[in-house]
Structures are given as C-alpha cells and as structure tokens.
C-alpha positions as a printed Julia matrix, in Angstrom:
213×3 Matrix{Float64}:
 -10.06  -51.32  -36.25
 -10.52  -48.61  -33.58
  -7.39  -46.84  -34.75
  -8.69  -46.82  -38.35
 -12.01  -45.33  -37.18
 -10.24  -42.6   -35.18
  -7.97  -41.81  -38.12
 -10.99  -41.56  -40.44
 -12.78  -39.27  -38.0
  -9.72  -37.06  -37.64
  -9.36  -36.87  -41.42
 -13.05  -36.01  -41.75
 -12.68  -33.19  -39.2
  -9.72  -31.75  -41.09
 -11.59  -31.91  -44.37
 -14.65  -30.3   -42.79
 -12.53  -27.41  -41.55
 -10.9   -27.04  -44.96
 -14.25  -27.03  -46.77
 -15.75  -24.6   -44.22
 -12.95  -22.12  -44.86
 -13.12  -22.68  -48.63
 -16.87  -22.12  -48.93
 -16.77  -19.47  -46.17
 -19.01  -21.36  -43.76
 -18.99  -18.79  -40.95
 -20.7   -21.0   -38.36
 -18.23  -23.88  -38.56
 -15.11  -21.76  -38.95
 -16.05  -19.46  -36.06
 -16.85  -22.42  -33.83
 -13.4   -23.91  -34.46
 -11.71  -20.55  -33.89
 -13.68  -20.03  -30.68
 -12.57  -23.41  -29.31
  -8.93  -22.64  -30.15
  -9.23  -19.18  -28.62
 -10.67  -20.64  -25.39
  -7.84  -23.17  -25.18
  -5.22  -20.46  -25.68
  -6.84  -18.27  -23.02
  -7.02  -21.19  -20.6
  -3.33  -22.04  -21.04
  -2.42  -18.36  -20.65
  -4.41  -18.24  -17.4
  -2.68  -21.39  -16.12
   0.73  -19.89  -16.93
  -0.1   -16.64  -15.13
  -1.37  -18.53  -12.08
   1.83  -20.58  -11.88
   3.82  -17.36  -12.1
   1.69  -15.74   -9.38
   2.05  -18.66   -6.96
   5.83  -18.56   -7.41
   5.84  -15.03   -5.9
   6.98  -14.72   -2.26
   3.65  -12.93   -1.7
   1.15  -14.0    -4.41
  -1.29  -11.25   -3.35
   1.07   -8.66   -4.89
   0.66  -10.21   -8.36
  -1.36   -8.08  -10.77
  -4.0   -10.84  -11.08
  -4.92  -10.48   -7.4
  -4.26   -6.79   -6.7
  -7.93   -5.81   -7.17
  -9.52   -9.05   -5.89
 -11.95   -8.15   -3.05
 -11.83  -11.61   -1.48
  -8.04  -11.67   -1.05
  -8.09  -11.24    2.71
  -7.68  -13.5     5.73
 -11.42  -14.23    5.95
 -11.82  -14.5     2.18
  -9.03  -17.08    1.83
 -10.46  -19.12    4.74
 -13.85  -19.15    3.0
 -12.3   -20.23   -0.32
 -10.41  -23.09    1.34
 -13.55  -24.28    3.13
 -15.83  -23.84    0.08
 -15.74  -27.53   -0.91
 -16.71  -28.83    2.54
 -19.37  -26.12    2.87
 -20.87  -27.06   -0.52
 -20.78  -30.77    0.3
 -22.69  -30.25    3.54
 -25.29  -28.14    1.69
 -25.64  -30.87   -0.95
 -26.17  -33.53    1.73
 -28.77  -31.31    3.39
 -30.64  -30.93    0.07
 -30.6   -34.72   -0.41
 -31.96  -35.31    3.09
 -34.71  -32.7     2.78
 -35.82  -32.89   -0.87
 -34.93  -36.45   -1.96
 -34.92  -38.76    1.04
 -37.44  -36.66    3.01
 -35.69  -37.52    6.27
 -35.47  -33.92    7.44
 -37.85  -30.98    7.48
 -37.05  -28.5     4.67
 -35.36  -25.35    5.91
 -34.46  -22.15    4.05
 -30.89  -21.3     3.15
 -30.05  -23.86    0.46
 -28.7   -21.18   -1.87
 -26.4   -19.6     0.73
 -22.71  -19.47   -0.13
 -19.73  -18.67    2.03
 -17.91  -16.82   -0.77
 -18.91  -13.91   -2.97
 -18.81  -14.06   -6.76
 -18.05  -10.99   -8.87
 -18.72  -10.2   -12.49
 -16.22   -8.24  -14.56
 -18.59   -5.26  -14.59
 -18.87   -5.3   -10.78
 -15.09   -5.53  -10.36
 -14.71   -2.61  -12.75
 -17.13   -0.54  -10.65
 -15.22   -1.4    -7.44
 -11.91   -0.44   -9.07
 -13.3     2.91  -10.29
 -14.68    3.63   -6.81
 -11.26    2.92   -5.25
  -9.56    5.24   -7.74
 -12.16    7.9    -7.02
 -11.55    7.62   -3.27
  -7.79    7.81   -3.8
  -8.29   10.98   -5.85
 -10.39   12.52   -3.07
  -7.76   11.63   -0.44
  -4.93   13.13   -2.51
  -6.96   16.32   -3.05
  -7.66   16.53    0.69
  -3.94   16.16    1.45
  -3.07   18.89   -1.08
  -5.67   21.19    0.48
  -4.24   20.57    3.95
  -0.72   21.3     2.71
  -1.8    24.51    0.93
  -3.72   25.6     4.04
  -0.67   25.06    6.23
   1.42   27.13    3.79
  -1.12   29.95    3.92
  -1.11   30.18    7.72
   0.27   33.59    8.8
   3.65   33.58   10.45
   3.87   35.2    13.88
   4.84   38.87   13.6
   7.83   40.3    15.33
   5.5    42.12   17.72
   4.11   38.79   18.93
   7.5    37.16   19.38
   8.79   37.04   22.93
  11.36   39.78   23.5
  14.77   38.7    24.63
  15.85   40.48   27.76
  19.36   41.91   27.67
  21.64   40.57   30.36
  23.26   43.2    32.49
  26.68   42.33   33.84
  26.58   42.25   37.61
  29.36   43.32   39.96
  30.14   39.7    40.81
  30.52   38.89   37.12
  32.73   41.95   36.57
  35.07   40.76   39.3
  35.46   37.4    37.56
  35.88   39.04   34.12
  38.6    41.32   35.49
  40.98   38.35   35.38
  40.92   38.65   31.56
  42.8    41.94   31.72
  45.49   40.83   34.15
  47.69   39.34   31.44
  50.2    41.75   29.88
  50.1    40.28   26.33
  46.42   40.07   25.52
  43.85   37.56   26.67
  45.24   34.01   26.93
  42.98   31.34   25.42
  43.62   28.93   28.27
  41.96   31.15   30.82
  38.65   31.45   28.93
  37.2    28.02   29.98
  38.08   28.81   33.6
  36.37   32.2    33.41
  33.27   30.68   31.76
  32.99   28.02   34.47
  33.16   30.65   37.22
  30.65   32.91   35.43
  28.14   30.09   34.99
  27.97   29.74   38.76
  26.4    33.2    38.69
  24.45   33.01   35.38
  24.09   30.3    32.74
  23.97   32.94   29.99
  27.75   33.08   29.73
  29.6    31.27   26.9
  33.09   31.45   25.41
  31.88   33.71   22.6
  30.23   36.09   25.04
  33.36   36.28   27.16
  35.45   37.12   24.05
  32.92   39.76   23.04
  33.08   41.32   26.5
  36.87   41.45   26.26
  36.71   43.17   22.85
  34.15   45.73   24.03
  36.16   46.63   27.1
C-alpha cells in the first residue's frame, strides 16, 4: 500500500512538472530548476573539496588561496568551533532557561570569523592593490639605482707605478744569463725570489720586463 502511495505521489510530481512547463507556470518551473541547480552546485562543491584534500598541501588549492582564516590560529579555531558552540549553548540554557546562573554578556561571541562574498572580494582587491604598490616601489628602486652616477676617473684611486729596485734588478739579471733566450723553467724561480722583495711581481710582469730590456 505504501509503495502504491509513493508511486502515485511520484507520478503526480512528474505530471505537475510537465503541466507547469506546458502552461508556462514560471513559479513551479523555476522552483524545480532552482532545486536542481542547488543540488548540482552542492555536488560540484563536494567534488572540489575532495580534490583539494587530496593535495599534499590543501592550502595551495584555488578554493583556499584567498581564505583569510587559513592559518595556524584559524584552523585551530575551526577545529574547536563545535566544542566552543556547545559550551555557549549550555551556558545559555543555564542562564536563560534553567535560571541556575546569573546572565552574563557574550552569548553571541564566536571564535571564528565569517565572510560574505562581497567582503572577500574587497580583501582580494586590497591585496592586489598592495602587490601593485610593492611592484611599483621595487621598479622605482631599480630605476633609481640605475640612475646613480658612476664614479669619475678623477675620483678613482690612482695606481702607483712600481719602480724596479736595485735588489730586484739583481734577481732579474738572471734572465739574461742564458745564451738562447729566456728559459721558461727559470721564470717561477725568479718570481719566487722577487716576491720576497715585493708581492707585485707575477710571471707576466717578469716576461714584460724581459721584453722591455
């Protein structure tokens, strides 16, 4: 009997929908479409949440990237919201129903913040605005650094020219003792001896001295 009643009710609902569309009953047809739309949106939300929680870091999912409460304190408050609400409910019962406690303010306090879409949109625009200001400030700093004048040659420290001393000339004289040009093997020895007098001497400088003399 119950099954026959349910079948008749289901058939009546289908006929009502058919008649509403046929006679263009906007109220009924829109109500049915609204319910279907809400169901579809709810299933889509559930699918996206499952996808987000499968991420190694769910906070990087696009659903949570602009959520203000996604922080260490915010998540703690969300997880403790049920117990917090239950204690508030028990306090209301004791004060307003059972009259066992003196009424105290603070019944409407919540440990989490709620946001409307409009408020979230304002927060997002403010973040984008701040990012734009920071990028402009960085560009200004870079352009300013490029415009800084380079030190002129007059301000650069002048390099003093090293004058070969008599002691260095005595060491360098060994370069000219060979009959067939300067042997490469003697250069490291000469450089080592010269560096005991001055650290300015290198292999290249020794070769240049040999060419000039």
